[in-house]
Every structure is written in structure tokens, then in C-alpha cells.
mmCIF file of C-alpha atoms and ligand atoms in Angstrom:
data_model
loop_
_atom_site.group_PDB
_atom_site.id
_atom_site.type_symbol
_atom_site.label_atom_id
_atom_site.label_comp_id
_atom_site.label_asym_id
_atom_site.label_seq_id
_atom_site.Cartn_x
_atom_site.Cartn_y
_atom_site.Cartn_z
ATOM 1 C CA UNK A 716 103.708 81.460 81.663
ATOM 2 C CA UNK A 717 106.598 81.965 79.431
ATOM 3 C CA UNK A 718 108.507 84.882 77.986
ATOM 4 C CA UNK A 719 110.911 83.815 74.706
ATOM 5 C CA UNK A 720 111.283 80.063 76.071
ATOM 6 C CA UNK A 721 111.018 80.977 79.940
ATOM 7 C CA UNK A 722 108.001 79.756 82.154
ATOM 8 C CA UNK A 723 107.771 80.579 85.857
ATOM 9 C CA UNK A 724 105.744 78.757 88.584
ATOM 10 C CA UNK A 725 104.805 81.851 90.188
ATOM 11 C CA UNK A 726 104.790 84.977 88.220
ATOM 12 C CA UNK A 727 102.449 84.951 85.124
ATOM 13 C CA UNK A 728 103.578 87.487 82.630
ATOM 14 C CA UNK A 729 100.610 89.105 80.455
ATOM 15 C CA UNK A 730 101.542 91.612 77.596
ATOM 16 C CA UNK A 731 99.337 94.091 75.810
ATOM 17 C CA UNK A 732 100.365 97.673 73.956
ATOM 18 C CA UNK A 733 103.886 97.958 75.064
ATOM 19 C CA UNK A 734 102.443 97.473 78.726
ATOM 20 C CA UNK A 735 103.965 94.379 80.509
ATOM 21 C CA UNK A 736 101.300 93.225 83.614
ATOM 22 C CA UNK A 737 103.688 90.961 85.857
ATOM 23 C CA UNK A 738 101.310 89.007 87.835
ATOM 24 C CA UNK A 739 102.520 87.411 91.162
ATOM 25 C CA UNK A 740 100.348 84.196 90.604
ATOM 26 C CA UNK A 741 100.395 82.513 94.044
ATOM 27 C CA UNK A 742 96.296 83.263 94.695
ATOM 28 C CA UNK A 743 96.366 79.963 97.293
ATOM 29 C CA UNK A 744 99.005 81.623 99.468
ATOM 30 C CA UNK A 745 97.466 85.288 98.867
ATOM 31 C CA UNK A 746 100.973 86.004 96.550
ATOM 32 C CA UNK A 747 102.902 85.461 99.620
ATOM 33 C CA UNK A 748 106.782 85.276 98.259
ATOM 34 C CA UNK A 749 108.344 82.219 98.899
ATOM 35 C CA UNK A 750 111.595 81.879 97.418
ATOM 36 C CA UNK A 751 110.813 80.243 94.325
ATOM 37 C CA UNK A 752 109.123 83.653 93.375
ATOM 38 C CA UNK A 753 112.311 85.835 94.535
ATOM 39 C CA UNK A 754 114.435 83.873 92.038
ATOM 40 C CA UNK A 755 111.463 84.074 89.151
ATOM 41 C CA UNK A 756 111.196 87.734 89.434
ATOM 42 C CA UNK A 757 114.987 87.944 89.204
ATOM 43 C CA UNK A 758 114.995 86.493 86.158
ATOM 44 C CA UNK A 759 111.736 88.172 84.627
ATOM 45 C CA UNK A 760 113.368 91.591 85.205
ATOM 46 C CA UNK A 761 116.489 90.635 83.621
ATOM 47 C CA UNK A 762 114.140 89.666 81.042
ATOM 48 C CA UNK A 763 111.631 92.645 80.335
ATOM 49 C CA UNK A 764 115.003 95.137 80.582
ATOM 50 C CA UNK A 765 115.665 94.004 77.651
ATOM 51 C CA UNK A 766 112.363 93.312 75.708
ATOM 52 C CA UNK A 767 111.497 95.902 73.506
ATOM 53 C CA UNK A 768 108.134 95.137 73.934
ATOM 54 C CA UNK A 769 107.836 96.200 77.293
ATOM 55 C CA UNK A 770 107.498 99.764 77.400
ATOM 56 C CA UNK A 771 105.691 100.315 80.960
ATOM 57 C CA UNK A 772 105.798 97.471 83.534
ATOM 58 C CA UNK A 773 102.766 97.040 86.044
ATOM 59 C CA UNK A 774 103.043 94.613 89.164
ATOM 60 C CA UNK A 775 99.819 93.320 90.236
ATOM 61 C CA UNK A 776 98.800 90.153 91.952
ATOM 62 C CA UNK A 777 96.413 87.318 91.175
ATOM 63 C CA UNK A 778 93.216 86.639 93.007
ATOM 64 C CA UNK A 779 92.662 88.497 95.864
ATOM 65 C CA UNK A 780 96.118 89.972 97.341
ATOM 66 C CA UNK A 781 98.269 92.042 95.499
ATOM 67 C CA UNK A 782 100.754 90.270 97.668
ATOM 68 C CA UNK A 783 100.876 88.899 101.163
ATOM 69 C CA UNK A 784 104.301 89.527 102.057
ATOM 70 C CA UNK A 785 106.899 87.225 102.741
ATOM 71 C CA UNK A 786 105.811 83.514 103.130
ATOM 72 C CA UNK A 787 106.421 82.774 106.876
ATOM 73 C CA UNK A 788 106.729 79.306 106.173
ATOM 74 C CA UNK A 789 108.721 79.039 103.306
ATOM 75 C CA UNK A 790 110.906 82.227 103.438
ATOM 76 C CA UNK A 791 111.430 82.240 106.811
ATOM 77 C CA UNK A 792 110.752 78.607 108.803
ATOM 78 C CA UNK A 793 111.305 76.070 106.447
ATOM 79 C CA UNK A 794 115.045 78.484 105.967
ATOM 80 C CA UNK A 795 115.668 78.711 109.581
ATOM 81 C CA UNK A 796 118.105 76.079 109.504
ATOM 82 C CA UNK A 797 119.736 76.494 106.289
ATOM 83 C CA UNK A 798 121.721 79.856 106.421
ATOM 84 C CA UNK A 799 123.023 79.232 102.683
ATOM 85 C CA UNK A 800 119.859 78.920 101.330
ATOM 86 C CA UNK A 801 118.850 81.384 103.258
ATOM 87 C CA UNK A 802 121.361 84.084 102.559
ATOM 88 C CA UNK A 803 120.311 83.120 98.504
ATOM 89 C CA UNK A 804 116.819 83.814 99.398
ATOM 90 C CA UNK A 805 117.074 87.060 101.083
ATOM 91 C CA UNK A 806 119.577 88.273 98.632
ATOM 92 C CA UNK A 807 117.446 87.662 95.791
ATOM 93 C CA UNK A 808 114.061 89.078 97.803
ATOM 94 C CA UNK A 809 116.483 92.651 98.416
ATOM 95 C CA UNK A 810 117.745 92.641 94.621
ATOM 96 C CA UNK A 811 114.253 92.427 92.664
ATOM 97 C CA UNK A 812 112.265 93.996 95.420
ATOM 98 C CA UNK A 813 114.342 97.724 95.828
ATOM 99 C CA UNK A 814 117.727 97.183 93.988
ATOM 100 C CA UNK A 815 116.380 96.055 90.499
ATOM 101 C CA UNK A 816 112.793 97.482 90.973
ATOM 102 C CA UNK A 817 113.909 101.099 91.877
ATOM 103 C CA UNK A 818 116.439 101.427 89.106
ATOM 104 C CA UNK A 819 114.634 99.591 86.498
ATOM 105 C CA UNK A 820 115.294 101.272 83.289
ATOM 106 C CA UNK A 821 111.342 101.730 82.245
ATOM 107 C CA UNK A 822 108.635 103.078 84.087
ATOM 108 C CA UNK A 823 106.640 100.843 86.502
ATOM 109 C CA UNK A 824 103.166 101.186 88.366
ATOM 110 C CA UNK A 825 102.044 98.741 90.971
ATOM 111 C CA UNK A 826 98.852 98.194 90.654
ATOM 112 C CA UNK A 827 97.779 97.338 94.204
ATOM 113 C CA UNK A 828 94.488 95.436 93.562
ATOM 114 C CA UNK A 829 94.251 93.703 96.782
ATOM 115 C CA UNK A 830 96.124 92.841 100.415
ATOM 116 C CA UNK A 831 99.732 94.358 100.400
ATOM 117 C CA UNK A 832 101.466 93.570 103.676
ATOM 118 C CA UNK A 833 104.919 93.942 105.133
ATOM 119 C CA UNK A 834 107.594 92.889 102.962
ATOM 120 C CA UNK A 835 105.162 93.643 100.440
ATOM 121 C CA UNK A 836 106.014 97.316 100.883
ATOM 122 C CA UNK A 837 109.198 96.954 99.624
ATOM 123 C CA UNK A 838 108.190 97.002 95.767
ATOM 124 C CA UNK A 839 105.190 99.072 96.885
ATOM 125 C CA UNK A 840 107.580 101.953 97.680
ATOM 126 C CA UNK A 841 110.339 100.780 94.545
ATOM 127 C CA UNK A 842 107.734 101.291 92.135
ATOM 128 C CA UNK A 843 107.626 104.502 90.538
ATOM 129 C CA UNK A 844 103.439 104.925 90.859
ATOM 130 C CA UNK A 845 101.271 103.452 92.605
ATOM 131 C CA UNK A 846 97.437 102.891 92.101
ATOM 132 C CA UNK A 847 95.461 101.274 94.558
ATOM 133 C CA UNK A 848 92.181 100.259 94.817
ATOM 134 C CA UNK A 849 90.154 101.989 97.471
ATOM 135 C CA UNK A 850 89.267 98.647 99.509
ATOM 136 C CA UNK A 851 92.889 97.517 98.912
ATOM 137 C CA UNK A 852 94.172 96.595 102.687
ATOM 138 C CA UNK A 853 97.554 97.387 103.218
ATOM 139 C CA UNK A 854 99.658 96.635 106.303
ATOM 140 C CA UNK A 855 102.607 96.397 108.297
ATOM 141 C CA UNK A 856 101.551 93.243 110.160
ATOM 142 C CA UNK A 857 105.236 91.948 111.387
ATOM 143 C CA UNK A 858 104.759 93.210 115.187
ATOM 144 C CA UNK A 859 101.728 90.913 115.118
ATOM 145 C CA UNK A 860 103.392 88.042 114.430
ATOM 146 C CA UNK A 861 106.563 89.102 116.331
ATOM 147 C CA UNK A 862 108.879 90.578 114.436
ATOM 148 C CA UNK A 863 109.215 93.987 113.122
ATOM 149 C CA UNK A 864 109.774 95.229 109.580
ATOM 150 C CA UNK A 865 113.165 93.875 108.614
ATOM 151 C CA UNK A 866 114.634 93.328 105.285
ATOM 152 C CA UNK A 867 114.847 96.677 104.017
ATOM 153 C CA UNK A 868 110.692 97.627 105.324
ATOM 154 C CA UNK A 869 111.700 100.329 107.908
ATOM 155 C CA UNK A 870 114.391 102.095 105.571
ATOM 156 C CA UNK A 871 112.153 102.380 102.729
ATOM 157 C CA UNK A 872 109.069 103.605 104.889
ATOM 158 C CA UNK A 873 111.273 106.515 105.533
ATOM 159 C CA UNK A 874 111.105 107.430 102.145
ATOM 160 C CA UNK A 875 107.595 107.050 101.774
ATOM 161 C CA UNK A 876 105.523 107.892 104.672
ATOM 162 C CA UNK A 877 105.887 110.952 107.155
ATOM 163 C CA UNK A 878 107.755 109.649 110.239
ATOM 164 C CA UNK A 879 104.551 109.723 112.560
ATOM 165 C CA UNK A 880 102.382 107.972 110.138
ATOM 166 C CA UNK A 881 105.489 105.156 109.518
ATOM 167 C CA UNK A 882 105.800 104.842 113.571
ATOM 168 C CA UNK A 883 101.749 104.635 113.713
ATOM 169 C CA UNK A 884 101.897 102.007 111.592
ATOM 170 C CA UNK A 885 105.049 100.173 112.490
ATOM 171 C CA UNK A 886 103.878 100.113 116.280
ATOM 172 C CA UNK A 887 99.928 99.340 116.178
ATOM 173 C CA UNK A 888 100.144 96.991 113.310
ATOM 174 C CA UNK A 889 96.663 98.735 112.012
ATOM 175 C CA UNK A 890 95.428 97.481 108.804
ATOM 176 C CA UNK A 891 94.087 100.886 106.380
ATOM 177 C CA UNK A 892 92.519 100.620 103.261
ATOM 178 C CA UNK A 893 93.566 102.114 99.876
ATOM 179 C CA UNK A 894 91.865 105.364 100.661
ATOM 180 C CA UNK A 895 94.120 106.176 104.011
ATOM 181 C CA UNK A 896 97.316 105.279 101.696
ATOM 182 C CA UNK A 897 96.333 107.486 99.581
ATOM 183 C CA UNK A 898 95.562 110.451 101.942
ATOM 184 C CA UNK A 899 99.112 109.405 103.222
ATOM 185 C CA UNK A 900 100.597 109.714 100.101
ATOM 186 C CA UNK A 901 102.040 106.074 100.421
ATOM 187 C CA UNK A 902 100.047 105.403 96.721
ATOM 188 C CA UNK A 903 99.842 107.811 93.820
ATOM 189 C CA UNK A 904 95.918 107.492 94.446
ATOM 190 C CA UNK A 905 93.117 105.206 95.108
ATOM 191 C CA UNK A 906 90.475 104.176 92.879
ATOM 192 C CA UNK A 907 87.138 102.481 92.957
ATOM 193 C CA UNK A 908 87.866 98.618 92.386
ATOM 194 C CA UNK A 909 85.948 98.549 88.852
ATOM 195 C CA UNK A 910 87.788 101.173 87.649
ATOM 196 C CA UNK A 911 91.253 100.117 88.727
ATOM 197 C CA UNK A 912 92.536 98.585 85.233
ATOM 198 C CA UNK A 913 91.409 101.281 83.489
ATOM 199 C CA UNK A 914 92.966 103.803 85.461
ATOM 200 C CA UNK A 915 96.328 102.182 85.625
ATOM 201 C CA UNK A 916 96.146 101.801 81.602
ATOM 202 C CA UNK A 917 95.654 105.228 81.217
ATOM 203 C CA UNK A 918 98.754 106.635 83.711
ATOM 204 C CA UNK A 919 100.706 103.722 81.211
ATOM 205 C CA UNK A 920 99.334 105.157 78.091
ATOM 206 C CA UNK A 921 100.432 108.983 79.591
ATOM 207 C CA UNK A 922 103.937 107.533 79.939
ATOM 208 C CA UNK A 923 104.075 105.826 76.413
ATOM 209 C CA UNK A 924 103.233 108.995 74.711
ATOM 210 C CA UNK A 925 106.659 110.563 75.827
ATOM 211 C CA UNK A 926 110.619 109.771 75.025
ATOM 212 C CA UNK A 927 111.373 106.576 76.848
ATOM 213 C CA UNK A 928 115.158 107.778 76.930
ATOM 214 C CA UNK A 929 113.992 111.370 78.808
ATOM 215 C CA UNK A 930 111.768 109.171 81.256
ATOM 216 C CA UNK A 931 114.906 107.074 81.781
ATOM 217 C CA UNK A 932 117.110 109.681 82.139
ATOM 218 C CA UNK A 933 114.513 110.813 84.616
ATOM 219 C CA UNK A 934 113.525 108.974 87.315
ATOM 220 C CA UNK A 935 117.098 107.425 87.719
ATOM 221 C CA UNK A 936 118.766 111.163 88.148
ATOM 222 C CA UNK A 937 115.362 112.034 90.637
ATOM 223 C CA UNK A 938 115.619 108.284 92.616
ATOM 224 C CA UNK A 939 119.755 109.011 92.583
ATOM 225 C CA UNK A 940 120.012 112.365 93.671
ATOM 226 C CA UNK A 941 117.421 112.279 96.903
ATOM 227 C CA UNK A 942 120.808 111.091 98.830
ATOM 228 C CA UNK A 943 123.466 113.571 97.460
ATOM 229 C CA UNK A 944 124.513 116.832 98.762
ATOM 230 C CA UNK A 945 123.704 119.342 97.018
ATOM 231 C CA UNK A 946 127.298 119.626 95.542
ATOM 232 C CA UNK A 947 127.527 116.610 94.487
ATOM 233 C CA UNK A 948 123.752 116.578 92.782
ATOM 234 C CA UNK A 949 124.973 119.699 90.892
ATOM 235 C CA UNK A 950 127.636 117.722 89.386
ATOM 236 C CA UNK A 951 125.806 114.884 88.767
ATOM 237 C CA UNK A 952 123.047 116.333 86.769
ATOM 238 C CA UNK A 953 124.741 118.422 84.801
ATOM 239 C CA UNK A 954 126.862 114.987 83.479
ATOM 240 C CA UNK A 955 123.858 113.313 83.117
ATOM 241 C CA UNK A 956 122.358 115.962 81.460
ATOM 242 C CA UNK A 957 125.418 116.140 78.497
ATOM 243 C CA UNK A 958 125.229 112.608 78.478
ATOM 244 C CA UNK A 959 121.452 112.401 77.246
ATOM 245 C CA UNK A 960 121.993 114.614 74.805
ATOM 246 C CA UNK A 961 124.439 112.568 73.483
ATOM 247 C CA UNK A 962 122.972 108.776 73.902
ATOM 248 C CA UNK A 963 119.024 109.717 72.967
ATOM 249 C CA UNK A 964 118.516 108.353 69.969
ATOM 250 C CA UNK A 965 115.516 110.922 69.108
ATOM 251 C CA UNK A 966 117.243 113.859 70.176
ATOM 252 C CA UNK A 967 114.374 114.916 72.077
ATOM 253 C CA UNK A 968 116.110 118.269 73.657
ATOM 254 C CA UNK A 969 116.751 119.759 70.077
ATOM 255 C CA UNK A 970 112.923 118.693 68.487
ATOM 256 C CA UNK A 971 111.309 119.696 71.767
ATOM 257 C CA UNK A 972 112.959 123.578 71.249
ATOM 258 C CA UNK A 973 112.953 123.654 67.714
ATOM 259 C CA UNK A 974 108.946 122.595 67.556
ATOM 260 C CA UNK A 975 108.017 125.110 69.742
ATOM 261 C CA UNK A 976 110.466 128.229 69.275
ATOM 262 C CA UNK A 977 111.009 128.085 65.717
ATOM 263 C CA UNK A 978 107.598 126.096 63.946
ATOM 264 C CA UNK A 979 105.089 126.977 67.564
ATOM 265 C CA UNK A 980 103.687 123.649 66.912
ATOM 266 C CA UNK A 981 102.604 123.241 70.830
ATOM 267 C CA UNK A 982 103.465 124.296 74.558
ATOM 268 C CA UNK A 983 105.597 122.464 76.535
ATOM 269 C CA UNK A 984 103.716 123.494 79.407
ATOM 270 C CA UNK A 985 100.553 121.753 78.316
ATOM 271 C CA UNK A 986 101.847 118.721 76.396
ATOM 272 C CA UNK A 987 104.950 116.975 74.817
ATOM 273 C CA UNK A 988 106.171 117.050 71.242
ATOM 274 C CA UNK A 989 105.243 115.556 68.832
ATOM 275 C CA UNK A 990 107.326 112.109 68.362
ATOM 276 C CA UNK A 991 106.597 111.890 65.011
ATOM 277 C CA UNK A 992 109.088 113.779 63.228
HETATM 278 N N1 COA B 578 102.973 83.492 104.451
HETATM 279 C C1 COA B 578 102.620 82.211 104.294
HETATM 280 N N2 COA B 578 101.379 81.830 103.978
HETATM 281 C C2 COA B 578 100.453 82.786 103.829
HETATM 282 C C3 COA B 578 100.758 84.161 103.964
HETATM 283 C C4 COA B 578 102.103 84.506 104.278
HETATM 284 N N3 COA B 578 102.504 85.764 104.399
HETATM 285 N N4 COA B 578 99.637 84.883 103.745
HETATM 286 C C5 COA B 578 98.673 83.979 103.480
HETATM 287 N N5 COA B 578 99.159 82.718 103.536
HETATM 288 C C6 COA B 578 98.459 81.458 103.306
HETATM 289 C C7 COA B 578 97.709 80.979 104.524
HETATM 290 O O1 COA B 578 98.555 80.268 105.422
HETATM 291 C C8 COA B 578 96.656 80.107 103.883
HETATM 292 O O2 COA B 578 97.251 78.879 103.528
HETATM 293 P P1 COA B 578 96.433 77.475 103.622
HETATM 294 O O3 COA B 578 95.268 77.648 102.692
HETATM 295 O O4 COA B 578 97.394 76.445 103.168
HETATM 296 O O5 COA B 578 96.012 77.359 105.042
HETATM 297 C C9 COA B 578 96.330 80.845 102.593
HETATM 298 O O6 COA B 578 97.451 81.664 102.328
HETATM 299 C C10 COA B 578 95.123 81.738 102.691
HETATM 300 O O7 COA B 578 95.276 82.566 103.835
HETATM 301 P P2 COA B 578 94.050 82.916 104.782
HETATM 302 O O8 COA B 578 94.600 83.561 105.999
HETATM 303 O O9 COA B 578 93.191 81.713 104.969
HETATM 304 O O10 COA B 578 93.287 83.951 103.828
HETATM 305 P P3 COA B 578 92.403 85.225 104.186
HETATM 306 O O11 COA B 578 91.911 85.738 102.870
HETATM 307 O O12 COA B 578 91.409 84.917 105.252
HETATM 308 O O13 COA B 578 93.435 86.297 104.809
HETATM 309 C C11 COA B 578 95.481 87.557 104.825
HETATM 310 C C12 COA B 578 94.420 86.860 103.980
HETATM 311 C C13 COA B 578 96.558 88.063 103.846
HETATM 312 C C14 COA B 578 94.837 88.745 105.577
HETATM 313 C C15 COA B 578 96.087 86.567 105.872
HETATM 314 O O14 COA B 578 96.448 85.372 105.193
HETATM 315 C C16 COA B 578 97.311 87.108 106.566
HETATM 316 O O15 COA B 578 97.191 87.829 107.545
HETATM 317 N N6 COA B 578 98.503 86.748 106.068
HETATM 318 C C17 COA B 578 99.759 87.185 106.659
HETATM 319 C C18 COA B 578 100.086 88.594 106.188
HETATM 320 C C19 COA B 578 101.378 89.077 106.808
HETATM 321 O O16 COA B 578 101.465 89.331 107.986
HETATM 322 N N7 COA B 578 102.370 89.241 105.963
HETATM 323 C C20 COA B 578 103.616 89.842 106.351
HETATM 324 C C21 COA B 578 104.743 88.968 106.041
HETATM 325 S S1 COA B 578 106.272 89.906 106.105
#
């Protein structure tokens, strides 16, 4: 599928209303990520940064898996013996999967329509939503196949999952379905499977509605200040606070007050304001 003059062999890029759906598009392998795909979504998010088309990004997966994790044969055997190729590999997998993913510059949902397992959590847990359906089967299979979750798996559980639910997981190998992720808090929610699309389309359509430079501004001071003292995050959000005012284009802190202390056209309480003027 291309984007501009760019095709890929295993992502397929869809685009629809300022939504982007990235599509891991290995179906046969159940989106397991060889290398090939590591590099492709490299390059697609250097691409959709900048495409002003792409508003809200959704990962999803073709077929049956949202994605299978890394691909045991290609990722890791075939790469056993080739430690240049592999260092490329697994420096690419880190860079889309948490680096890239977790800062990207627009909001993004994975839409977990099928099997997510092991590295798989890694852009589970980047994402900044998550909406799974409720058969969805999730799992941290490596101790089954004798490893246990490397790359950056274990550190980003920590972030996502209470420590005894993480060590359940990480120890028994369990499979649990998008309902249990869910009542863990590992996924925003959990959905019936026919009404997965529409749900995700409507948390997109939520985000649309509002300043893209505010949502920016956002999630990177929320993602970036988790791991500050509380000196430092003091600091740091009051800069980044100037600076917004300064580099939003819509001036969204002086509308927002002036529509609603000077003309009362709504409540910021119950909704945003209005874009339009
Ligand atoms: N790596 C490499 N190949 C994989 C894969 C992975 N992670 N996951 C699936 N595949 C391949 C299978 O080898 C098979 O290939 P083949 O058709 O050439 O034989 C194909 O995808 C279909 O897999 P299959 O097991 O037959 O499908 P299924 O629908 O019965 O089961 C899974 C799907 C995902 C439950 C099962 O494939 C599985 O357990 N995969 C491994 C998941 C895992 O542990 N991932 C963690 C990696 S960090």
C-alpha cells in the first residue's frame, strides 16, 4: 500500500476523516513482526508525523491477530548468527514500538481486534488508548517458549499493569481475553467484536473535535513527567506551558477564556470551545 510514492510489504495504510488505520498486514504469520515490518513502520511514522491528513492514528492488525509478537523465526533464529543485522533489527523494533510510538506527536488508539502477544505489548502499552475487543486474546507467552519478556516487555508492564497482575502474567504465561485486560486496566475498555470499529471511530472523532496543538502539548508533558521529581515536573510544565501559548497557532488558551467568561458561549466542564472562530 503506498503513502505519497511509498508501498510497504507489510503494513497497509488505510485513510478516512483525518483518521489514519495502520494495518500490520502479515494475516499468514498472525502479524508476527519480522524485521521487514520494524523497518516499514519506521518509515510510515516518519511519514504520518508529517501528513496533515492524519489527524488520529489507529494500529490494528489484519485477519485474525492484532499482532503475534515477534516472529521467532525471522526476528530471532534466522538473526542468531548475524549480530549486525541483528542489532538493526532490534533497534528499529525498540524505536517504532515505545520510542516513536509513545512520543508520537498525534493521538493514537490501538485497536486490538485480535491475538496480541509478547512483544506485542510493547505498542499495546505506547499507544495512548486502547480498545479491545472482548474475545481479543492477549498474552505474555515468552516463558512458554523459553524466554521471558525481553526487549523492553517487562519495563513497560510496569507502567501498565499492577505489579501482581504483571508477575501473574509474566510467570504462568496465562492467555486472558479482552474483558480481563480491561478489568486490569491494561486497555482503555473492551468491546463486543461487531462493535469494535465503531467504537474506536468515535474515541477518534472525540479527539478530532479538540486543538490538536493542546492534545500535543498534552500527552507529551503527561507521558514526560511520570519520571520527574516533583521539582523538576514543576519546572517543566510551567515552560511548556509558556511555550504553548506561544507556538499554538489557534490560541486556544485565550478563545477558550474569552468564550466562556466574557460571551458564556459554553462550559468547559462539559465540552470544548468552539473551533470555529
Ligand atoms: N513468530 C513466527 N511465526 C508465527 C508467530 C510468531 N510469533 N505467530 C504465528 N506464526 C506463524 C505460525 O508459525 C504459522 O506459520 P505457518 O502457516 O507457516 O506454519 C502461522 O503463523 C499461523 O500460526 P498458527 O499457530 O497455525 O495459527 P493459530 O491461529 O492456530 O494460532 C497463535 C495463533 C498466535 C495463538 C499462535 O500462532 C502462537 O502461539 N504464536 C506465537 C505467539 C507468541 O508466543 N508470540 C510471542 C513472541 S515474542
Amino acid at each position: 500500500m503506498a503513502l505519497g510514492t511509498r508501498t510497504y510489504q507489510t503494513v497497509k495504510l488505510e485513510h478516512e476523516q483525518g483518521i489514519t488505520w495502520v494495518i500490520l498486514n502479515r494475516p499468514e504469520k498472525r502479524n508476527a513482526m519480522n524485521p521487514t515490518m520494524h523497518f516499514e513502520m519506521l518509515d510510515v511514522l516518519d511519514q504520518l508525523e508529517a501528513d496533515p491528513d492524519t489527524k488520529v492514528m489507529v494500529l490494528t492488525g489484519a485477519g485474525e491477530a492484532w499482532c503475534g509478537g515477534q516472529d521467532l523465526k525471522e526476528f530471532f533464529r534466522e538473526l542468531d548468527d548475524k549480530p549486525i543485522e541483528r542489532a538493526r533489527a532490534s533497534r528499529a523494533a525498540q524505536q517504532w514500538r515505545w520510542h516513536r510510538l509513545f512520543t508520537f506527536p498525534k493521538p493514537t488508539i490501538a485497536m486490538v481486534n485480535g491475538y496480541a502477544f509478547g512483544g506485542a505489548f510493547t505498542q499495546l502499552i505506547a499507544c495512548d488508548f486502547a480498545i479491545a475487543a472482548e474475545d481479543a486474546i492477549f498474552g505474555l507467552s515468552e516463558v512458554n517458549w523459553g524466554i521471558f519478556p525481553g526487549g523492553l516487555v517487562s519495563r513497560v508492564l510496569a507502567d501498565a499493569m499492577t505489579y501482581r497482575d504483571a508477575m501473574y502474567y509474566i510467570m504462568t504465561g496465562e492467555p486472558f481475553d479482552g474483558r480481563k485486560a480491561a478489568e486490569m486496566r491494561l486497555v482503555t475498555k473492551a468491546v463486543p467484536r461487531d462493535r469494535l470499529r465503531e467504537e474506536t471511530v468515535q474515541l477518534a472523532q472525540k479527539l478530532l473535535d479538540k486543538n490538536p496543538h493542546v492534545l500535543r502539548a498534552a500527552k507529551e508533558v503527561y507521558k514526560a513527567c511520570r519520571t520527574m521529581d516533583y521539582w523538576q515536573a514543576e519546572e517543566y510544565l510551567a515552560a511548556k506551558g509558556v511555550a504553548l501559548q506561544h507556538t499554538d497557532p489557534e490560541g486556544g488558551r485565550s478563545k477558550g477564556i474569552r468564550q466562556f467568561i466574557d460571551e458564556k458561549r459554553y462550559r468547559p466542564g462539559f465540552s470544548a470551545y468552539s473551533r470555529e472562530d
